[in-house]
mmCIF file of N, CA and C and ligand atoms in Angstrom:
data_model
loop_
_atom_site.group_PDB
_atom_site.id
_atom_site.type_symbol
_atom_site.label_atom_id
_atom_site.label_comp_id
_atom_site.label_asym_id
_atom_site.label_seq_id
_atom_site.Cartn_x
_atom_site.Cartn_y
_atom_site.Cartn_z
ATOM 1 N N MET A 24 -30.452 -25.978 -42.701
ATOM 2 C CA MET A 24 -29.400 -26.592 -41.860
ATOM 3 C C MET A 24 -28.085 -26.754 -42.574
ATOM 4 N N ILE A 25 -27.063 -26.432 -41.745
ATOM 5 C CA ILE A 25 -25.640 -26.499 -42.426
ATOM 6 C C ILE A 25 -25.109 -27.856 -42.439
ATOM 7 N N ASP A 26 -24.650 -28.370 -43.620
ATOM 8 C CA ASP A 26 -24.126 -29.760 -43.754
ATOM 9 C C ASP A 26 -22.734 -29.741 -43.645
ATOM 10 N N ILE A 27 -22.168 -30.096 -42.385
ATOM 11 C CA ILE A 27 -20.762 -30.194 -42.143
ATOM 12 C C ILE A 27 -20.221 -31.635 -42.355
ATOM 13 N N ASN A 28 -19.060 -31.704 -42.991
ATOM 14 C CA ASN A 28 -18.528 -32.950 -43.282
ATOM 15 C C ASN A 28 -17.054 -33.039 -42.995
ATOM 16 N N THR A 29 -16.419 -34.160 -42.722
ATOM 17 C CA THR A 29 -14.961 -34.234 -42.591
ATOM 18 C C THR A 29 -14.469 -35.438 -43.511
ATOM 19 N N ILE A 30 -13.402 -35.116 -44.261
ATOM 20 C CA ILE A 30 -12.852 -36.114 -45.056
ATOM 21 C C ILE A 30 -11.357 -36.240 -44.843
ATOM 22 N N LYS A 31 -10.762 -37.405 -45.094
ATOM 23 C CA LYS A 31 -9.349 -37.533 -45.073
ATOM 24 C C LYS A 31 -8.850 -37.743 -46.513
ATOM 25 N N VAL A 32 -7.865 -36.856 -46.860
ATOM 26 C CA VAL A 32 -7.377 -37.005 -48.339
ATOM 27 C C VAL A 32 -5.850 -37.105 -48.329
ATOM 28 N N SER A 33 -5.329 -37.732 -49.453
ATOM 29 C CA SER A 33 -3.896 -37.646 -49.715
ATOM 30 C C SER A 33 -3.710 -36.771 -50.792
ATOM 31 N N LEU A 34 -2.688 -35.908 -50.733
ATOM 32 C CA LEU A 34 -2.400 -34.865 -51.703
ATOM 33 C C LEU A 34 -1.083 -35.089 -52.305
ATOM 34 N N THR A 35 -0.882 -35.262 -53.618
ATOM 35 C CA THR A 35 0.403 -35.377 -54.183
ATOM 36 C C THR A 35 0.742 -34.176 -55.015
ATOM 37 N N PHE A 36 1.764 -33.503 -54.647
ATOM 38 C CA PHE A 36 2.160 -32.234 -55.311
ATOM 39 C C PHE A 36 3.247 -32.488 -56.250
ATOM 40 N N PRO A 37 3.249 -32.034 -57.584
ATOM 41 C CA PRO A 37 4.315 -32.191 -58.445
ATOM 42 C C PRO A 37 5.388 -31.239 -57.999
ATOM 43 N N PRO A 38 6.671 -31.478 -58.376
ATOM 44 C CA PRO A 38 7.762 -30.571 -57.854
ATOM 45 C C PRO A 38 7.559 -29.064 -58.085
ATOM 46 N N SER A 39 6.853 -28.805 -59.110
ATOM 47 C CA SER A 39 6.638 -27.297 -59.447
ATOM 48 C C SER A 39 5.600 -26.654 -58.527
ATOM 49 N N LYS A 40 4.855 -27.531 -57.695
ATOM 50 C CA LYS A 40 3.825 -26.960 -56.897
ATOM 51 C C LYS A 40 3.989 -27.100 -55.381
ATOM 52 N N VAL A 41 5.180 -27.656 -55.009
ATOM 53 C CA VAL A 41 5.456 -27.931 -53.536
ATOM 54 C C VAL A 41 5.429 -26.658 -52.737
ATOM 55 N N THR A 42 5.706 -25.525 -53.321
ATOM 56 C CA THR A 42 5.710 -24.261 -52.523
ATOM 57 C C THR A 42 4.407 -23.535 -52.571
ATOM 58 N N PHE A 43 3.432 -24.144 -53.351
ATOM 59 C CA PHE A 43 2.084 -23.471 -53.462
ATOM 60 C C PHE A 43 1.298 -23.483 -52.092
ATOM 61 N N PRO A 44 0.869 -22.310 -51.668
ATOM 62 C CA PRO A 44 0.237 -22.264 -50.386
ATOM 63 C C PRO A 44 -1.216 -22.865 -50.300
ATOM 64 N N LEU A 45 -1.324 -24.085 -50.652
ATOM 65 C CA LEU A 45 -2.638 -24.633 -50.745
ATOM 66 C C LEU A 45 -3.413 -24.654 -49.426
ATOM 67 N N MET A 46 -2.718 -24.902 -48.346
ATOM 68 C CA MET A 46 -3.457 -25.019 -47.024
ATOM 69 C C MET A 46 -4.073 -23.579 -46.695
ATOM 70 N N THR A 47 -3.384 -22.525 -46.954
ATOM 71 C CA THR A 47 -3.862 -21.175 -46.769
ATOM 72 C C THR A 47 -5.074 -20.936 -47.577
ATOM 73 N N LYS A 48 -5.025 -21.366 -48.827
ATOM 74 C CA LYS A 48 -6.218 -21.215 -49.758
ATOM 75 C C LYS A 48 -7.423 -21.923 -49.179
ATOM 76 N N LEU A 49 -7.222 -23.177 -48.765
ATOM 77 C CA LEU A 49 -8.337 -24.036 -48.253
ATOM 78 C C LEU A 49 -9.038 -23.420 -47.073
ATOM 79 N N VAL A 50 -8.270 -22.685 -46.231
ATOM 80 C CA VAL A 50 -8.695 -22.111 -44.989
ATOM 81 C C VAL A 50 -9.458 -20.785 -45.401
ATOM 82 N N ARG A 51 -8.743 -19.948 -46.151
ATOM 83 C CA ARG A 51 -9.260 -18.547 -46.434
ATOM 84 C C ARG A 51 -10.319 -18.617 -47.448
ATOM 85 N N VAL A 52 -10.180 -19.284 -48.596
ATOM 86 C CA VAL A 52 -11.169 -19.205 -49.653
ATOM 87 C C VAL A 52 -12.344 -20.175 -49.483
ATOM 88 N N PHE A 53 -12.027 -21.326 -48.939
ATOM 89 C CA PHE A 53 -13.031 -22.373 -48.927
ATOM 90 C C PHE A 53 -13.547 -22.577 -47.396
ATOM 91 N N GLU A 54 -12.966 -21.810 -46.392
ATOM 92 C CA GLU A 54 -13.434 -21.781 -44.973
ATOM 93 C C GLU A 54 -13.410 -23.223 -44.485
ATOM 94 N N LEU A 55 -12.314 -23.938 -44.846
ATOM 95 C CA LEU A 55 -12.254 -25.350 -44.290
ATOM 96 C C LEU A 55 -11.308 -25.352 -42.982
ATOM 97 N N GLU A 56 -11.507 -26.299 -42.139
ATOM 98 C CA GLU A 56 -10.469 -26.556 -41.107
ATOM 99 C C GLU A 56 -9.584 -27.565 -41.639
ATOM 100 N N VAL A 57 -8.307 -27.407 -41.552
ATOM 101 C CA VAL A 57 -7.301 -28.273 -42.106
ATOM 102 C C VAL A 57 -6.480 -28.847 -40.968
ATOM 103 N N ASN A 58 -6.337 -30.209 -41.011
ATOM 104 C CA ASN A 58 -5.568 -30.813 -39.945
ATOM 105 C C ASN A 58 -4.581 -31.743 -40.684
ATOM 106 N N ILE A 59 -3.283 -31.282 -40.664
ATOM 107 C CA ILE A 59 -2.259 -32.093 -41.385
ATOM 108 C C ILE A 59 -1.827 -33.241 -40.493
ATOM 109 N N LEU A 60 -2.069 -34.542 -41.160
ATOM 110 C CA LEU A 60 -1.808 -35.701 -40.378
ATOM 111 C C LEU A 60 -0.421 -36.345 -40.758
ATOM 112 N N HIS A 61 0.049 -35.980 -41.972
ATOM 113 C CA HIS A 61 1.360 -36.544 -42.380
ATOM 114 C C HIS A 61 1.862 -35.649 -43.457
ATOM 115 N N ALA A 62 3.220 -35.406 -43.468
ATOM 116 C CA ALA A 62 3.727 -34.543 -44.489
ATOM 117 C C ALA A 62 5.084 -35.045 -44.970
ATOM 118 N N ASP A 63 5.322 -34.993 -46.161
ATOM 119 C CA ASP A 63 6.613 -35.338 -46.736
ATOM 120 C C ASP A 63 6.807 -34.363 -47.915
ATOM 121 N N VAL A 64 7.387 -33.207 -47.583
ATOM 122 C CA VAL A 64 7.492 -32.174 -48.595
ATOM 123 C C VAL A 64 8.899 -31.617 -48.610
ATOM 124 N N ARG A 65 9.544 -31.667 -49.817
ATOM 125 C CA ARG A 65 10.947 -31.140 -49.900
ATOM 126 C C ARG A 65 10.936 -30.340 -51.254
ATOM 127 N N LEU A 66 11.837 -29.359 -51.261
ATOM 128 C CA LEU A 66 11.978 -28.490 -52.424
ATOM 129 C C LEU A 66 12.281 -29.314 -53.667
ATOM 130 N N ASN A 67 11.641 -28.899 -54.727
ATOM 131 C CA ASN A 67 11.974 -29.657 -56.123
ATOM 132 C C ASN A 67 11.841 -31.191 -56.128
ATOM 133 N N LYS A 68 11.019 -31.664 -55.183
ATOM 134 C CA LYS A 68 10.636 -33.085 -55.182
ATOM 135 C C LYS A 68 9.200 -33.266 -55.166
ATOM 136 N N THR A 69 8.641 -34.417 -55.647
ATOM 137 C CA THR A 69 7.276 -34.624 -55.472
ATOM 138 C C THR A 69 6.896 -34.631 -53.950
ATOM 139 N N GLY A 70 5.820 -33.841 -53.582
ATOM 140 C CA GLY A 70 5.433 -33.782 -52.125
ATOM 141 C C GLY A 70 4.133 -34.459 -51.873
ATOM 142 N N LYS A 71 4.124 -35.073 -50.592
ATOM 143 C CA LYS A 71 2.863 -35.790 -50.252
ATOM 144 C C LYS A 71 2.312 -35.178 -48.902
ATOM 145 N N LEU A 72 1.099 -35.040 -48.785
ATOM 146 C CA LEU A 72 0.440 -34.618 -47.501
ATOM 147 C C LEU A 72 -0.707 -35.470 -47.310
ATOM 148 N N ILE A 73 -0.966 -35.859 -46.104
ATOM 149 C CA ILE A 73 -2.293 -36.388 -45.782
ATOM 150 C C ILE A 73 -3.090 -35.469 -44.820
ATOM 151 N N VAL A 74 -4.096 -35.032 -45.152
ATOM 152 C CA VAL A 74 -4.870 -34.070 -44.347
ATOM 153 C C VAL A 74 -6.338 -34.359 -44.043
ATOM 154 N N GLU A 75 -6.803 -33.837 -43.054
ATOM 155 C CA GLU A 75 -8.276 -33.995 -42.750
ATOM 156 C C GLU A 75 -8.875 -32.675 -42.974
ATOM 157 N N LEU A 76 -9.895 -32.689 -43.695
ATOM 158 C CA LEU A 76 -10.600 -31.405 -44.103
ATOM 159 C C LEU A 76 -12.001 -31.435 -43.506
ATOM 160 N N THR A 77 -12.293 -30.363 -42.839
ATOM 161 C CA THR A 77 -13.734 -30.266 -42.196
ATOM 162 C C THR A 77 -14.331 -28.916 -42.679
ATOM 163 N N GLY A 78 -15.600 -28.987 -43.062
ATOM 164 C CA GLY A 78 -16.328 -27.763 -43.527
ATOM 165 C C GLY A 78 -17.555 -28.140 -44.164
ATOM 166 N N GLU A 79 -18.291 -27.143 -44.637
ATOM 167 C CA GLU A 79 -19.544 -27.306 -45.290
ATOM 168 C C GLU A 79 -19.363 -28.194 -46.537
ATOM 169 N N THR A 80 -20.312 -29.103 -46.772
ATOM 170 C CA THR A 80 -20.046 -30.154 -47.927
ATOM 171 C C THR A 80 -19.831 -29.437 -49.198
ATOM 172 N N HIS A 81 -20.587 -28.354 -49.514
ATOM 173 C CA HIS A 81 -20.341 -27.622 -50.804
ATOM 174 C C HIS A 81 -19.000 -27.059 -50.909
ATOM 175 N N ASN A 82 -18.483 -26.600 -49.849
ATOM 176 C CA ASN A 82 -17.134 -25.964 -49.779
ATOM 177 C C ASN A 82 -16.056 -26.994 -50.048
ATOM 178 N N ILE A 83 -16.232 -28.139 -49.345
ATOM 179 C CA ILE A 83 -15.321 -29.282 -49.622
ATOM 180 C C ILE A 83 -15.326 -29.722 -51.040
ATOM 181 N N ASP A 84 -16.529 -29.759 -51.626
ATOM 182 C CA ASP A 84 -16.586 -30.160 -53.069
ATOM 183 C C ASP A 84 -15.861 -29.152 -53.965
ATOM 184 N N ASP A 85 -16.127 -27.872 -53.697
ATOM 185 C CA ASP A 85 -15.385 -26.835 -54.455
ATOM 186 C C ASP A 85 -13.923 -26.894 -54.287
ATOM 187 N N ALA A 86 -13.523 -27.176 -53.072
ATOM 188 C CA ALA A 86 -12.048 -27.229 -52.724
ATOM 189 C C ALA A 86 -11.416 -28.319 -53.405
ATOM 190 N N LEU A 87 -12.177 -29.525 -53.522
ATOM 191 C CA LEU A 87 -11.582 -30.710 -54.258
ATOM 192 C C LEU A 87 -11.458 -30.437 -55.789
ATOM 193 N N LYS A 88 -12.474 -29.578 -56.305
ATOM 194 C CA LYS A 88 -12.376 -29.215 -57.699
ATOM 195 C C LYS A 88 -11.077 -28.280 -57.933
ATOM 196 N N TYR A 89 -10.922 -27.354 -57.043
ATOM 197 C CA TYR A 89 -9.879 -26.338 -57.047
ATOM 198 C C TYR A 89 -8.503 -27.176 -57.045
ATOM 199 N N ILE A 90 -8.354 -28.076 -56.120
ATOM 200 C CA ILE A 90 -7.140 -28.854 -55.957
ATOM 201 C C ILE A 90 -6.748 -29.576 -57.280
ATOM 202 N N GLU A 91 -7.903 -30.087 -57.937
ATOM 203 C CA GLU A 91 -7.562 -30.803 -59.145
ATOM 204 C C GLU A 91 -7.204 -29.882 -60.296
ATOM 205 N N GLU A 92 -7.850 -28.723 -60.337
ATOM 206 C CA GLU A 92 -7.573 -27.702 -61.327
ATOM 207 C C GLU A 92 -6.067 -27.159 -61.151
ATOM 208 N N MET A 93 -5.499 -27.235 -59.948
ATOM 209 C CA MET A 93 -4.226 -26.716 -59.688
ATOM 210 C C MET A 93 -3.156 -27.716 -60.017
ATOM 211 N N GLY A 94 -3.635 -28.919 -60.552
ATOM 212 C CA GLY A 94 -2.610 -29.942 -60.928
ATOM 213 C C GLY A 94 -2.162 -30.734 -59.761
ATOM 214 N N ILE A 95 -2.826 -30.704 -58.610
ATOM 215 C CA ILE A 95 -2.418 -31.482 -57.509
ATOM 216 C C ILE A 95 -3.338 -32.763 -57.358
ATOM 217 N N THR A 96 -2.758 -33.885 -57.266
ATOM 218 C CA THR A 96 -3.526 -35.102 -57.256
ATOM 219 C C THR A 96 -4.071 -35.392 -55.850
ATOM 220 N N CYS A 97 -5.399 -35.735 -55.821
ATOM 221 C CA CYS A 97 -6.082 -35.826 -54.578
ATOM 222 C C CYS A 97 -6.748 -37.248 -54.545
ATOM 223 N N HIS A 98 -6.553 -37.950 -53.410
ATOM 224 C CA HIS A 98 -7.201 -39.241 -53.292
ATOM 225 C C HIS A 98 -7.942 -39.192 -51.985
ATOM 226 N N ILE A 99 -9.206 -39.481 -52.005
ATOM 227 C CA ILE A 99 -10.090 -39.400 -50.796
ATOM 228 C C ILE A 99 -10.013 -40.844 -50.050
ATOM 229 N N PHE A 100 -9.686 -40.845 -48.785
ATOM 230 C CA PHE A 100 -9.794 -42.139 -48.075
ATOM 231 C C PHE A 100 -11.127 -42.272 -47.409
ATOM 232 N N ASN A 101 -11.876 -43.255 -47.849
ATOM 233 C CA ASN A 101 -13.267 -43.330 -47.342
ATOM 234 C C ASN A 101 -13.542 -44.891 -46.880
ATOM 235 N N GLY A 102 -12.546 -45.581 -46.602
ATOM 236 C CA GLY A 102 -12.710 -46.977 -46.207
ATOM 237 C C GLY A 102 -12.687 -47.187 -44.703
ATOM 238 N N THR A 103 -12.835 -48.411 -44.351
ATOM 239 C CA THR A 103 -12.552 -48.793 -42.830
ATOM 240 C C THR A 103 -11.640 -49.975 -42.858
ATOM 241 N N LEU A 104 -10.719 -49.938 -41.852
ATOM 242 C CA LEU A 104 -9.734 -50.976 -41.717
ATOM 243 C C LEU A 104 -10.154 -51.891 -40.630
ATOM 244 N N THR A 105 -10.095 -53.185 -40.926
ATOM 245 C CA THR A 105 -10.278 -54.096 -39.938
ATOM 246 C C THR A 105 -9.054 -55.112 -39.664
ATOM 247 N N TRP A 106 -8.719 -55.265 -38.388
ATOM 248 C CA TRP A 106 -7.603 -56.142 -38.060
ATOM 249 C C TRP A 106 -7.999 -57.494 -37.452
ATOM 250 N N ASP A 107 -7.625 -58.526 -37.994
ATOM 251 C CA ASP A 107 -8.055 -59.850 -37.508
ATOM 252 C C ASP A 107 -6.957 -60.244 -36.466
ATOM 253 N N GLU A 108 -7.128 -59.873 -35.249
ATOM 254 C CA GLU A 108 -6.222 -59.909 -34.124
ATOM 255 C C GLU A 108 -5.805 -61.360 -33.876
ATOM 256 N N GLU A 109 -6.775 -62.269 -34.042
ATOM 257 C CA GLU A 109 -6.589 -63.705 -33.649
ATOM 258 C C GLU A 109 -5.437 -64.306 -34.599
ATOM 259 N N LYS A 110 -5.409 -63.807 -35.893
ATOM 260 C CA LYS A 110 -4.418 -64.452 -36.862
ATOM 261 C C LYS A 110 -3.169 -63.691 -36.899
ATOM 262 N N CYS A 111 -3.082 -62.511 -36.182
ATOM 263 C CA CYS A 111 -1.830 -61.686 -36.288
ATOM 264 C C CYS A 111 -0.755 -62.365 -35.460
ATOM 265 N N VAL A 112 0.482 -62.410 -36.033
ATOM 266 C CA VAL A 112 1.683 -63.049 -35.462
ATOM 267 C C VAL A 112 2.575 -61.942 -34.791
ATOM 268 N N HIS A 113 2.145 -60.709 -34.893
ATOM 269 C CA HIS A 113 2.879 -59.563 -34.177
ATOM 270 C C HIS A 113 4.327 -59.492 -34.694
ATOM 271 N N CYS A 114 4.445 -59.604 -36.030
ATOM 272 C CA CYS A 114 5.809 -59.594 -36.599
ATOM 273 C C CYS A 114 6.323 -58.093 -36.768
ATOM 274 N N GLY A 115 5.303 -57.171 -36.760
ATOM 275 C CA GLY A 115 5.765 -55.816 -36.839
ATOM 276 C C GLY A 115 5.863 -55.123 -38.250
ATOM 277 N N ALA A 116 5.768 -55.964 -39.225
ATOM 278 C CA ALA A 116 5.980 -55.499 -40.607
ATOM 279 C C ALA A 116 5.125 -54.305 -40.916
ATOM 280 N N CYS A 117 3.830 -54.347 -40.494
ATOM 281 C CA CYS A 117 2.894 -53.252 -40.763
ATOM 282 C C CYS A 117 3.351 -51.920 -40.154
ATOM 283 N N THR A 118 3.969 -52.005 -38.972
ATOM 284 C CA THR A 118 4.334 -50.765 -38.205
ATOM 285 C C THR A 118 5.229 -49.845 -38.996
ATOM 286 N N SER A 119 6.098 -50.482 -39.784
ATOM 287 C CA SER A 119 7.163 -49.647 -40.451
ATOM 288 C C SER A 119 6.651 -48.890 -41.619
ATOM 289 N N VAL A 120 5.489 -49.193 -42.056
ATOM 290 C CA VAL A 120 4.894 -48.514 -43.183
ATOM 291 C C VAL A 120 3.710 -47.611 -42.798
ATOM 292 N N CYS A 121 3.216 -47.704 -41.592
ATOM 293 C CA CYS A 121 2.142 -46.948 -41.056
ATOM 294 C C CYS A 121 2.605 -45.443 -40.880
ATOM 295 N N PRO A 122 1.998 -44.585 -41.725
ATOM 296 C CA PRO A 122 2.497 -43.106 -41.604
ATOM 297 C C PRO A 122 1.964 -42.311 -40.505
ATOM 298 N N SER A 123 0.897 -42.810 -39.748
ATOM 299 C CA SER A 123 0.325 -42.009 -38.670
ATOM 300 C C SER A 123 0.694 -42.695 -37.202
ATOM 301 N N ARG A 124 1.427 -43.794 -37.272
ATOM 302 C CA ARG A 124 1.620 -44.535 -36.025
ATOM 303 C C ARG A 124 0.360 -45.043 -35.432
ATOM 304 N N ALA A 125 -0.552 -45.286 -36.178
ATOM 305 C CA ALA A 125 -1.792 -46.032 -35.754
ATOM 306 C C ALA A 125 -1.348 -47.384 -35.225
ATOM 307 N N LEU A 126 -0.397 -48.007 -35.940
ATOM 308 C CA LEU A 126 0.101 -49.353 -35.608
ATOM 309 C C LEU A 126 1.428 -49.287 -34.852
ATOM 310 N N THR A 127 1.484 -49.836 -33.666
ATOM 311 C CA THR A 127 2.819 -49.789 -32.938
ATOM 312 C C THR A 127 2.937 -51.134 -32.191
ATOM 313 N N ILE A 128 4.316 -51.364 -31.997
ATOM 314 C CA ILE A 128 4.648 -52.466 -31.203
ATOM 315 C C ILE A 128 5.722 -51.986 -30.208
ATOM 316 N N GLY A 129 5.505 -52.447 -28.947
ATOM 317 C CA GLY A 129 6.491 -51.941 -27.854
ATOM 318 C C GLY A 129 6.253 -52.640 -26.649
ATOM 319 N N GLU A 130 6.936 -52.134 -25.611
ATOM 320 C CA GLU A 130 6.873 -52.743 -24.273
ATOM 321 C C GLU A 130 5.518 -52.514 -23.710
ATOM 322 N N PRO A 131 4.933 -53.450 -22.859
ATOM 323 C CA PRO A 131 5.750 -54.429 -22.119
ATOM 324 C C PRO A 131 5.819 -55.779 -22.917
ATOM 325 N N ASP A 132 4.817 -56.081 -23.842
ATOM 326 C CA ASP A 132 4.767 -57.428 -24.348
ATOM 327 C C ASP A 132 5.099 -57.576 -25.808
ATOM 328 N N TYR A 133 5.399 -56.422 -26.456
ATOM 329 C CA TYR A 133 5.750 -56.450 -27.887
ATOM 330 C C TYR A 133 4.772 -57.148 -28.717
ATOM 331 N N THR A 134 3.443 -56.806 -28.463
ATOM 332 C CA THR A 134 2.392 -57.255 -29.317
ATOM 333 C C THR A 134 1.851 -55.985 -30.058
ATOM 334 N N LEU A 135 1.103 -56.281 -31.208
ATOM 335 C CA LEU A 135 0.702 -55.100 -32.052
ATOM 336 C C LEU A 135 -0.459 -54.372 -31.393
ATOM 337 N N SER A 136 -0.345 -52.961 -31.436
ATOM 338 C CA SER A 136 -1.532 -52.208 -30.935
ATOM 339 C C SER A 136 -2.065 -51.469 -32.088
ATOM 340 N N PHE A 137 -3.345 -51.289 -32.243
ATOM 341 C CA PHE A 137 -3.968 -50.556 -33.280
ATOM 342 C C PHE A 137 -4.930 -49.402 -32.725
ATOM 343 N N ASP A 138 -4.499 -48.199 -33.083
ATOM 344 C CA ASP A 138 -5.261 -47.049 -32.576
ATOM 345 C C ASP A 138 -6.108 -46.530 -33.713
ATOM 346 N N LYS A 139 -7.409 -46.906 -33.713
ATOM 347 C CA LYS A 139 -8.265 -46.628 -34.816
ATOM 348 C C LYS A 139 -8.472 -45.080 -35.076
ATOM 349 N N GLU A 140 -8.294 -44.376 -33.991
ATOM 350 C CA GLU A 140 -8.533 -42.947 -34.140
ATOM 351 C C GLU A 140 -7.369 -42.294 -35.076
ATOM 352 N N LYS A 141 -6.205 -42.921 -34.849
ATOM 353 C CA LYS A 141 -5.124 -42.363 -35.725
ATOM 354 C C LYS A 141 -5.054 -42.862 -37.051
ATOM 355 N N CYS A 142 -5.786 -43.891 -37.482
ATOM 356 C CA CYS A 142 -5.694 -44.550 -38.745
ATOM 357 C C CYS A 142 -6.310 -43.676 -39.888
ATOM 358 N N LEU A 143 -5.401 -43.605 -40.943
ATOM 359 C CA LEU A 143 -5.808 -42.725 -42.056
ATOM 360 C C LEU A 143 -6.432 -43.524 -43.219
ATOM 361 N N VAL A 144 -6.691 -44.834 -42.884
ATOM 362 C CA VAL A 144 -7.278 -45.823 -43.893
ATOM 363 C C VAL A 144 -6.548 -45.692 -45.307
ATOM 364 N N CYS A 145 -5.230 -45.573 -45.278
ATOM 365 C CA CYS A 145 -4.456 -45.455 -46.409
ATOM 366 C C CYS A 145 -4.145 -46.790 -47.062
ATOM 367 N N GLY A 146 -4.248 -47.882 -46.226
ATOM 368 C CA GLY A 146 -4.110 -49.216 -46.808
ATOM 369 C C GLY A 146 -2.665 -49.754 -46.994
ATOM 370 N N LEU A 147 -1.717 -49.046 -46.492
ATOM 371 C CA LEU A 147 -0.274 -49.401 -46.682
ATOM 372 C C LEU A 147 -0.017 -50.646 -45.882
ATOM 373 N N CYS A 148 -0.657 -50.790 -44.759
ATOM 374 C CA CYS A 148 -0.466 -52.038 -43.862
ATOM 375 C C CYS A 148 -1.022 -53.223 -44.486
ATOM 376 N N VAL A 149 -2.080 -53.066 -45.284
ATOM 377 C CA VAL A 149 -2.733 -54.202 -45.891
ATOM 378 C C VAL A 149 -1.727 -54.849 -46.848
ATOM 379 N N LYS A 150 -1.005 -53.997 -47.522
ATOM 380 C CA LYS A 150 0.004 -54.558 -48.560
ATOM 381 C C LYS A 150 1.220 -55.134 -47.794
ATOM 382 N N ALA A 151 1.535 -54.576 -46.634
ATOM 383 C CA ALA A 151 2.711 -54.969 -45.981
ATOM 384 C C ALA A 151 2.578 -56.250 -45.221
ATOM 385 N N CYS A 152 1.342 -56.649 -44.786
ATOM 386 C CA CYS A 152 1.105 -57.789 -43.966
ATOM 387 C C CYS A 152 1.368 -59.120 -44.727
ATOM 388 N N PRO A 153 2.178 -59.933 -44.259
ATOM 389 C CA PRO A 153 2.504 -61.165 -45.007
ATOM 390 C C PRO A 153 1.396 -62.232 -44.791
ATOM 391 N N LEU A 154 0.448 -62.024 -43.805
ATOM 392 C CA LEU A 154 -0.585 -62.957 -43.506
ATOM 393 C C LEU A 154 -1.986 -62.541 -43.909
ATOM 394 N N ASN A 155 -2.061 -61.247 -44.548
ATOM 395 C CA ASN A 155 -3.213 -60.727 -44.965
ATOM 396 C C ASN A 155 -4.310 -60.537 -43.834
ATOM 397 N N VAL A 156 -3.827 -60.107 -42.699
ATOM 398 C CA VAL A 156 -4.819 -60.083 -41.596
ATOM 399 C C VAL A 156 -5.393 -58.679 -41.453
ATOM 400 N N MET A 157 -4.811 -57.788 -42.284
ATOM 401 C CA MET A 157 -5.470 -56.428 -42.360
ATOM 402 C C MET A 157 -6.331 -56.335 -43.584
ATOM 403 N N CYS A 158 -7.513 -55.729 -43.347
ATOM 404 C CA CYS A 158 -8.441 -55.754 -44.506
ATOM 405 C C CYS A 158 -9.115 -54.332 -44.655
ATOM 406 N N LEU A 159 -9.039 -53.807 -45.863
ATOM 407 C CA LEU A 159 -9.588 -52.510 -46.087
ATOM 408 C C LEU A 159 -10.906 -52.683 -46.943
ATOM 409 N N ALA A 160 -11.949 -52.101 -46.330
ATOM 410 C CA ALA A 160 -13.231 -52.111 -47.089
ATOM 411 C C ALA A 160 -13.615 -50.736 -47.426
ATOM 412 N N GLN A 161 -14.015 -50.476 -48.681
ATOM 413 C CA GLN A 161 -14.425 -49.162 -49.177
ATOM 414 C C GLN A 161 -15.845 -48.970 -48.846
ATOM 415 N N ARG A 162 -16.160 -47.698 -48.295
ATOM 416 C CA ARG A 162 -17.585 -47.392 -48.069
ATOM 417 C C ARG A 162 -18.134 -46.971 -49.486
ATOM 418 N N GLU A 163 -19.513 -47.121 -49.605
ATOM 419 C CA GLU A 163 -20.143 -46.737 -50.905
ATOM 420 C C GLU A 163 -20.081 -45.180 -50.938
HETATM 421 S S1 SF4 B 14 2.182 -57.438 -40.524
HETATM 422 FE FE1 SF4 B 14 0.273 -58.573 -40.173
HETATM 423 S S2 SF4 B 14 0.932 -60.223 -38.890
HETATM 424 FE FE2 SF4 B 14 2.614 -58.707 -38.745
HETATM 425 S S3 SF4 B 14 2.014 -57.484 -37.009
HETATM 426 FE FE3 SF4 B 14 1.124 -56.456 -38.729
HETATM 427 S S4 SF4 B 14 -0.991 -57.279 -38.787
HETATM 428 FE FE4 SF4 B 14 0.177 -58.645 -37.529
HETATM 429 S S1 SF4 B 15 -4.490 -48.046 -42.990
HETATM 430 FE FE1 SF4 B 15 -2.883 -49.153 -41.933
HETATM 431 S S2 SF4 B 15 -0.924 -48.190 -42.549
HETATM 432 FE FE2 SF4 B 15 -2.614 -46.736 -43.071
HETATM 433 S S3 SF4 B 15 -2.839 -45.382 -41.269
HETATM 434 FE FE3 SF4 B 15 -4.284 -47.094 -40.967
HETATM 435 S S4 SF4 B 15 -3.155 -48.512 -39.748
HETATM 436 FE FE4 SF4 B 15 -1.616 -47.180 -40.573
#
């Protein structure tokens, strides 16, 4: 039986590695599907990518080892985010830090909307919320 897995990871590239074609390697060498969810990459600056990787578990494991060997820092997001809607005051502070636009405020009623499908479980909104109504729990 083939063991297929999907993980979300944040990758931090040192300035010397921002032009390294990591995504191509992940596809060609490790046969992974790569979905780029967020990118902040500029020449000669530290680069950040948030990507979803899908593939056979042993290929994902090998790819993570390869990424580390290349000097690229990798953090796996494996938590779940819960929003205590009752206590939320819809101030919008969390929307300005959410990289994937999972959290939005807009017309018609200017109340917070949370789209779980878009959430990267990065935890940035947890730190931004003045009332601590966002909670990130890590899975085992
Ligand atoms: S920062 Fe907290 S209180 Fe403000 S909208 Fe976001 S979840 Fe609600
Ligand atoms: S954890 Fe919060 S800030 Fe991060 S993607 Fe999910 S909703 Fe947005």
